Amino acid sequence: MPSWPVNQWYVAAYSEEIGDGLLGRTICGEPLVFYRTGEGEVVALADRCVHRRYPLSLSHLKDDQIVCGYHGFTYDKTGACVAAPAQKRIPRTARVPAWTVREQDSLVWVWIGDQELADEALIPRARWLDSPNYTVVRGMEPLKARYSLLVDNLMDLSHETYLHGGYIGTPEVAQTPITTEVDEDANVVYVSRHMDDAECPPFYSKSTGIDGRITRWQDVEYHAPCLYLLHSRIAPAGVLPPQEGPDDKAFHVEVTYGITPSTEHETLDFWMVSRDFALDDEEVTEFLATNNHTVVMQDVVALDLLEKVVEGEKENYQELSINIDTGALAARRILTKLVAQGEERTAAAKAVSAP
């Protein structure tokens, strides 16, 4: 049984990544090939020719069909083989699985599990990613670490003080207590840290122009299993949101992560930073892109190291958890529940379809 929940949506790519060519990507242990038809539809097929297993992502497109680069087997967007060398009759079994995909908020989502159970209404939203009221920088970094380590990392931001000092970390992040709430029905974990008088880290002082101490709020929403949202509010110290009207004396940054398992020991880390200020300032855009990439790479180095430690430790090792871990522990609990529920749904679906 995989360590990730099945019968769930996962971020597979950015919309802009899928254009005229083929994109190969392994999602939850499934090698997939993505492409966009001439009408703009995104297609996802299993990345393996039925003939001799050649990766279709290393092949080529012709008239919205994939022509295998090894022997020329040709597949349409449903996965059906429509042409094969030296014969007119194509076996009915000559097809590759097709996967359900949806585009939303500039992200391409793929349903991993029983395709008949795919429900578009379950895809969480991040509307600012394609809103004209925000400017977005983004990237993707592969981790050689299991996805649960990235979830732990993002649910406990106290590590910013130590791992990301000089970029986004200040002493107050680790010193300020958090509040944690859980919506068990929606499988969402909320973690909040409100700092009313904090040092302004370079990430924000250089992008907002604030000189001095700040009010800094971090409000996390983790929509298990894949989407992580960090609502950041930055304002001069003492400037709180008004009881009514727009919060126009503050700067708002929406940090978004798509946390997608690739294999049991590899993760795709989709990161996005959206801001509602200096929308057309290219210097600010470049600064935030460069600095957030540095922060992400600091996490990558740390988590790749942790993966080696976890993989090599003795069975039944007991780690210590404290108050700052309540969000991460809640996320772990929900993921465990979703893994079990996904397996149950798959088993039930197979039982119904059995003759």
Coordinates of C-alpha atoms in Angstrom, one line a residue:
M1 CA 0.0 0.0 0.0
P2 CA 1.5 3.4 -0.9
S3 CA 2.1 6.0 1.8
W4 CA 0.0 8.6 0.0
P5 CA -3.8 8.8 -0.3
V6 CA -5.3 7.5 -3.5
N7 CA -8.6 8.7 -5.0
Q8 CA -7.3 12.3 -4.6
W9 CA -6.3 15.2 -6.8
Y10 CA -2.7 16.1 -7.1
V11 CA -0.9 19.0 -8.8
A12 CA 0.9 17.6 -11.8
A13 CA 2.2 20.7 -13.6
Y14 CA 1.7 24.4 -14.1
S15 CA -0.6 25.2 -17.1
E16 CA 2.3 27.0 -18.8
E17 CA 4.4 23.8 -18.7
I18 CA 2.1 21.9 -21.1
G19 CA 2.2 23.3 -24.6
D20 CA 3.1 22.0 -28.0
G21 CA 5.3 19.1 -26.7
L22 CA 5.2 16.1 -24.4
L23 CA 5.8 16.4 -20.7
G24 CA 6.8 13.3 -18.7
R25 CA 6.2 13.3 -15.0
T26 CA 5.8 10.6 -12.3
I27 CA 2.9 11.3 -10.0
C28 CA 2.3 9.1 -7.0
G29 CA 4.3 6.3 -8.6
E30 CA 2.5 6.6 -11.9
P31 CA 4.7 7.6 -14.9
L32 CA 2.5 9.9 -17.0
V33 CA 2.8 11.8 -20.2
F34 CA 1.0 15.1 -20.6
Y35 CA 0.2 17.1 -23.7
R36 CA -2.2 19.8 -25.0
T37 CA -4.4 19.2 -28.0
G38 CA -4.9 21.8 -30.7
E39 CA -8.1 22.9 -29.0
G40 CA -6.3 23.5 -25.7
E41 CA -7.4 20.4 -23.8
V42 CA -4.8 18.8 -21.5
V43 CA -4.4 15.0 -21.9
A44 CA -2.7 12.6 -19.5
L45 CA -1.8 9.1 -20.5
A46 CA 0.3 6.3 -19.0
D47 CA 3.9 7.0 -20.1
R48 CA 4.6 3.5 -21.6
C49 CA 3.8 2.0 -25.0
V50 CA 1.9 -1.2 -24.8
H51 CA 4.2 -2.8 -27.3
R52 CA 7.7 -2.7 -25.8
R53 CA 7.2 -0.2 -22.9
Y54 CA 9.0 2.7 -24.6
P55 CA 8.3 6.0 -22.8
L56 CA 5.7 7.9 -24.8
S57 CA 7.1 11.1 -23.3
L58 CA 10.3 10.6 -25.4
S59 CA 8.2 10.2 -28.5
H60 CA 6.4 12.9 -30.6
L61 CA 3.0 14.4 -31.3
K62 CA 1.3 14.4 -34.7
D63 CA -2.3 15.7 -35.1
D64 CA -3.1 15.5 -31.4
Q65 CA -1.8 11.9 -31.3
I66 CA 1.4 10.4 -29.7
V67 CA 3.5 8.4 -32.1
C68 CA 5.8 6.1 -30.2
G69 CA 9.4 6.8 -30.9
Y70 CA 10.4 3.2 -30.9
H71 CA 8.1 1.3 -33.3
G72 CA 5.5 3.9 -34.3
F73 CA 2.4 2.7 -32.3
T74 CA 0.1 5.7 -32.3
Y75 CA -2.3 6.7 -29.5
D76 CA -5.2 9.1 -29.5
K77 CA -6.2 11.3 -26.5
T78 CA -8.3 8.4 -25.0
G79 CA -5.3 6.1 -24.9
A80 CA -6.5 3.9 -27.7
C81 CA -4.0 2.7 -30.2
V82 CA -5.1 3.9 -33.7
A83 CA -2.1 2.8 -35.8
A84 CA 0.5 0.1 -35.6
P85 CA 3.3 -0.9 -38.1
A86 CA 2.6 -3.4 -40.8
Q87 CA -1.0 -4.2 -39.9
K88 CA -4.4 -2.7 -40.4
R89 CA -6.3 -4.5 -37.6
I90 CA -5.5 -3.1 -34.2
P91 CA -6.1 -5.4 -31.2
R92 CA -8.7 -4.0 -28.9
T93 CA -6.3 -4.4 -26.0
A94 CA -3.9 -2.1 -27.6
R95 CA -4.5 1.0 -25.4
V96 CA -2.8 2.8 -22.5
P97 CA -4.7 4.1 -19.5
A98 CA -6.0 7.7 -19.7
W99 CA -6.1 9.8 -16.5
T100 CA -8.6 12.5 -15.5
V101 CA -7.1 15.9 -15.5
R102 CA -8.5 19.4 -14.8
E103 CA -7.0 22.9 -15.1
Q104 CA -7.8 25.3 -12.3
D105 CA -6.1 28.5 -11.1
S106 CA -3.2 28.0 -13.5
L107 CA -2.5 24.5 -12.1
V108 CA -3.0 21.1 -13.9
W109 CA -4.5 18.6 -11.5
V110 CA -4.6 14.8 -12.0
W111 CA -6.8 12.3 -10.2
I112 CA -4.8 9.5 -8.8
G113 CA -6.9 6.4 -8.1
D114 CA -10.1 5.0 -9.6
Q115 CA -10.9 7.3 -12.5
E116 CA -14.6 6.8 -12.1
L117 CA -14.5 8.4 -8.7
A118 CA -12.9 11.7 -9.9
D119 CA -14.9 14.6 -8.5
E120 CA -13.9 18.1 -9.8
A121 CA -15.7 19.8 -6.9
L122 CA -13.0 18.4 -4.5
I123 CA -10.2 20.4 -6.1
P124 CA -9.1 23.2 -3.6
R125 CA -8.9 26.8 -4.9
A126 CA -6.1 29.2 -5.1
R127 CA -7.8 32.0 -7.0
W128 CA -5.0 34.6 -6.7
L129 CA -2.7 32.4 -9.0
D130 CA -4.4 33.8 -12.1
S131 CA -5.9 37.0 -10.7
P132 CA -5.0 40.3 -12.3
N133 CA -4.9 41.7 -8.7
Y134 CA -1.7 39.7 -8.0
T135 CA 1.7 39.2 -9.5
V136 CA 3.0 35.6 -9.2
V137 CA 6.5 34.1 -9.3
R138 CA 6.7 30.3 -9.3
G139 CA 8.9 27.3 -9.7
M140 CA 9.2 23.6 -9.1
E141 CA 12.0 21.7 -7.3
P142 CA 12.2 17.9 -7.0
L143 CA 13.1 16.5 -3.6
K144 CA 14.8 13.2 -3.0
A145 CA 12.7 12.9 0.1
R146 CA 9.3 11.5 1.0
Y147 CA 6.4 13.9 0.7
S148 CA 5.4 13.7 4.4
L149 CA 8.7 15.4 5.3
L150 CA 7.7 18.4 3.2
V151 CA 4.3 18.5 4.9
D152 CA 6.0 18.5 8.3
N153 CA 8.3 21.3 7.2
L154 CA 5.6 23.6 6.0
M155 CA 3.2 23.0 8.9
D156 CA 5.9 24.2 11.4
L157 CA 7.2 27.5 10.3
S158 CA 9.3 28.0 13.4
H159 CA 12.2 26.5 11.3
E160 CA 12.3 29.8 9.4
T161 CA 14.2 31.4 12.3
Y162 CA 17.0 28.9 12.0
L163 CA 17.0 27.5 8.5
H164 CA 16.0 30.7 6.6
G165 CA 17.7 33.4 8.7
G166 CA 18.7 36.3 6.6
Y167 CA 15.8 35.7 4.2
I168 CA 12.4 35.1 5.8
G169 CA 13.4 34.0 9.3
T170 CA 13.5 36.3 12.4
P171 CA 13.6 35.4 16.1
E172 CA 9.9 36.2 16.6
V173 CA 8.7 33.3 14.3
A174 CA 10.1 30.7 16.7
Q175 CA 9.2 32.6 19.8
T176 CA 5.5 33.2 19.0
P177 CA 3.0 30.5 20.0
I178 CA 0.6 29.1 17.4
T179 CA -3.1 28.3 17.3
T180 CA -4.3 25.2 15.5
E181 CA -7.7 24.2 14.3
V182 CA -8.8 21.2 12.3
D183 CA -11.8 20.7 10.0
E184 CA -12.1 16.9 10.0
D185 CA -14.9 16.9 7.4
A186 CA -13.1 19.0 4.9
N187 CA -9.6 17.6 5.8
V188 CA -8.2 21.0 6.3
V189 CA -5.7 22.1 9.0
Y190 CA -5.4 25.7 10.0
V191 CA -2.3 27.1 11.8
S192 CA -2.0 30.7 12.8
R193 CA 0.9 32.7 14.1
H194 CA 0.3 36.4 14.7
M195 CA 3.4 38.6 15.5
D196 CA 2.4 42.1 16.6
D197 CA 5.9 43.5 16.9
A198 CA 8.5 41.7 14.9
E199 CA 11.7 42.3 13.0
C200 CA 11.2 42.7 9.3
P201 CA 13.2 40.1 7.4
P202 CA 14.9 41.1 4.2
F203 CA 12.4 39.2 2.1
Y204 CA 9.8 41.7 3.1
S205 CA 11.7 44.9 3.9
K206 CA 13.3 44.9 0.4
S207 CA 10.1 44.1 -1.4
T208 CA 7.6 46.3 0.5
G209 CA 10.0 49.1 1.5
I210 CA 8.9 49.0 5.1
D211 CA 11.7 50.4 7.3
G212 CA 11.4 49.3 10.9
R213 CA 9.5 46.7 12.9
I214 CA 6.3 45.1 11.6
T215 CA 3.1 43.4 12.4
R216 CA 3.5 40.0 10.7
W217 CA 0.7 37.4 10.4
Q218 CA 1.1 33.9 9.1
D219 CA -2.2 32.0 8.6
V220 CA -1.8 28.5 7.1
E221 CA -4.4 26.3 5.4
Y222 CA -3.4 22.8 4.5
H223 CA -5.9 21.1 2.2
A224 CA -4.8 17.5 2.5
P225 CA -3.2 15.9 0.7
C226 CA -1.7 18.3 -1.8
L227 CA -2.4 22.0 -1.5
Y228 CA -0.8 24.3 1.1
L229 CA -1.7 27.9 1.5
L230 CA 0.1 30.5 3.6
H231 CA -1.7 33.8 3.9
S232 CA 0.9 36.4 5.0
R233 CA 0.0 39.9 6.2
I234 CA 2.8 42.4 6.6
A235 CA 2.3 46.0 7.9
P236 CA 4.2 48.5 10.0
A237 CA 4.1 47.6 13.7
G238 CA 0.8 48.5 15.3
V239 CA -1.1 48.6 12.0
L240 CA -4.0 46.1 12.3
P241 CA -6.8 45.3 9.9
P242 CA -9.7 47.8 10.0
Q243 CA -13.0 46.5 11.3
E244 CA -14.6 47.5 8.0
G245 CA -13.3 48.2 4.6
P246 CA -10.2 47.1 2.7
D247 CA -7.0 46.2 4.5
D248 CA -5.1 48.7 2.3
K249 CA -2.4 49.7 4.9
A250 CA -0.9 46.2 4.8
F251 CA 0.9 44.2 2.2
H252 CA -0.4 40.7 1.4
V253 CA 1.6 37.7 0.1
E254 CA -0.1 34.4 -0.7
V255 CA 2.5 31.6 -0.6
T256 CA 1.2 28.4 -2.3
Y257 CA 2.7 24.9 -2.4
G258 CA 1.6 21.9 -4.4
I259 CA 3.0 18.9 -2.4
T260 CA 3.0 16.0 -4.9
P261 CA 4.5 12.6 -4.2
S262 CA 6.5 11.3 -7.1
T263 CA 7.8 8.1 -5.6
E264 CA 8.0 6.8 -2.1
H265 CA 11.3 8.7 -1.7
E266 CA 10.8 11.6 -4.1
T267 CA 8.5 14.7 -4.1
L268 CA 7.6 17.4 -6.5
D269 CA 7.7 20.7 -4.7
F270 CA 5.6 23.3 -6.6
W271 CA 6.1 26.7 -5.1
M272 CA 4.3 30.0 -5.8
V273 CA 4.5 33.5 -4.3
S274 CA 1.7 35.9 -5.1
R275 CA 1.7 39.6 -4.0
D276 CA -0.9 42.4 -4.1
F277 CA 1.6 45.2 -4.3
A278 CA 4.1 46.6 -6.8
L279 CA 2.4 44.5 -9.4
D280 CA 4.4 45.9 -12.3
D281 CA 7.7 46.3 -10.6
E282 CA 10.1 43.9 -12.3
E283 CA 12.8 44.5 -9.7
V284 CA 10.5 43.3 -6.9
T285 CA 9.4 40.3 -9.1
E286 CA 13.0 39.3 -9.7
F287 CA 13.9 39.8 -6.0
L288 CA 11.1 37.6 -4.7
A289 CA 11.7 34.9 -7.4
T290 CA 15.4 34.7 -6.6
N291 CA 15.0 34.9 -2.8
N292 CA 12.2 32.4 -2.6
H293 CA 14.1 30.0 -4.8
T294 CA 17.0 30.3 -2.3
V295 CA 14.6 29.5 0.6
V296 CA 13.1 26.6 -1.2
M297 CA 16.6 25.2 -2.0
Q298 CA 17.5 25.5 1.7
D299 CA 14.5 23.3 2.4
V300 CA 15.5 20.9 -0.3
V301 CA 18.9 20.4 1.1
A302 CA 17.6 19.9 4.6
L303 CA 14.8 17.5 3.6
D304 CA 17.1 15.4 1.3
L305 CA 19.4 15.0 4.3
L306 CA 16.5 14.1 6.6
E307 CA 15.3 11.4 4.1
K308 CA 18.7 9.7 4.5
V309 CA 18.4 9.9 8.3
V310 CA 14.9 8.6 8.4
E311 CA 15.6 5.8 5.9
G312 CA 18.6 4.6 7.9
E313 CA 17.2 4.8 11.4
K314 CA 16.2 1.9 13.5
E315 CA 12.6 0.6 13.6
N316 CA 10.3 2.1 16.2
Y317 CA 12.4 5.2 16.7
Q318 CA 10.5 7.6 18.9
E319 CA 10.7 11.3 18.0
L320 CA 9.8 14.1 20.3
S321 CA 6.9 16.5 19.5
I322 CA 6.1 19.8 21.3
N323 CA 3.5 22.6 21.1
I324 CA 4.9 23.9 17.7
D325 CA 4.1 20.5 16.2
T326 CA 0.3 20.5 16.7
G327 CA -0.4 21.5 13.0
A328 CA 2.0 18.9 11.6
L329 CA 0.6 16.2 13.9
A330 CA -2.9 17.0 12.8
A331 CA -1.8 16.9 9.1
R332 CA -0.3 13.4 9.8
R333 CA -3.5 12.2 11.3
I334 CA -5.6 13.4 8.4
L335 CA -3.2 11.8 5.9
T336 CA -3.4 8.5 7.7
K337 CA -7.2 8.7 7.6
L338 CA -7.2 9.6 3.8
V339 CA -4.8 6.7 3.0
A340 CA -7.2 4.2 4.7
Q341 CA -10.3 5.8 3.1
G342 CA -8.7 5.8 -0.4
E343 CA -8.0 2.1 -0.2
E344 CA -11.5 1.4 1.1
R345 CA -13.1 3.4 -1.9
T346 CA -10.9 1.5 -4.4
A347 CA -11.9 -1.9 -2.9
A348 CA -15.6 -1.0 -2.9
A349 CA -15.4 0.2 -6.5
K350 CA -13.7 -3.1 -7.6
A351 CA -16.4 -5.1 -5.7
V352 CA -19.2 -3.3 -7.5
S353 CA -17.6 -3.7 -10.9
A354 CA -16.8 -7.4 -10.4
P355 CA -18.9 -9.9 -12.4

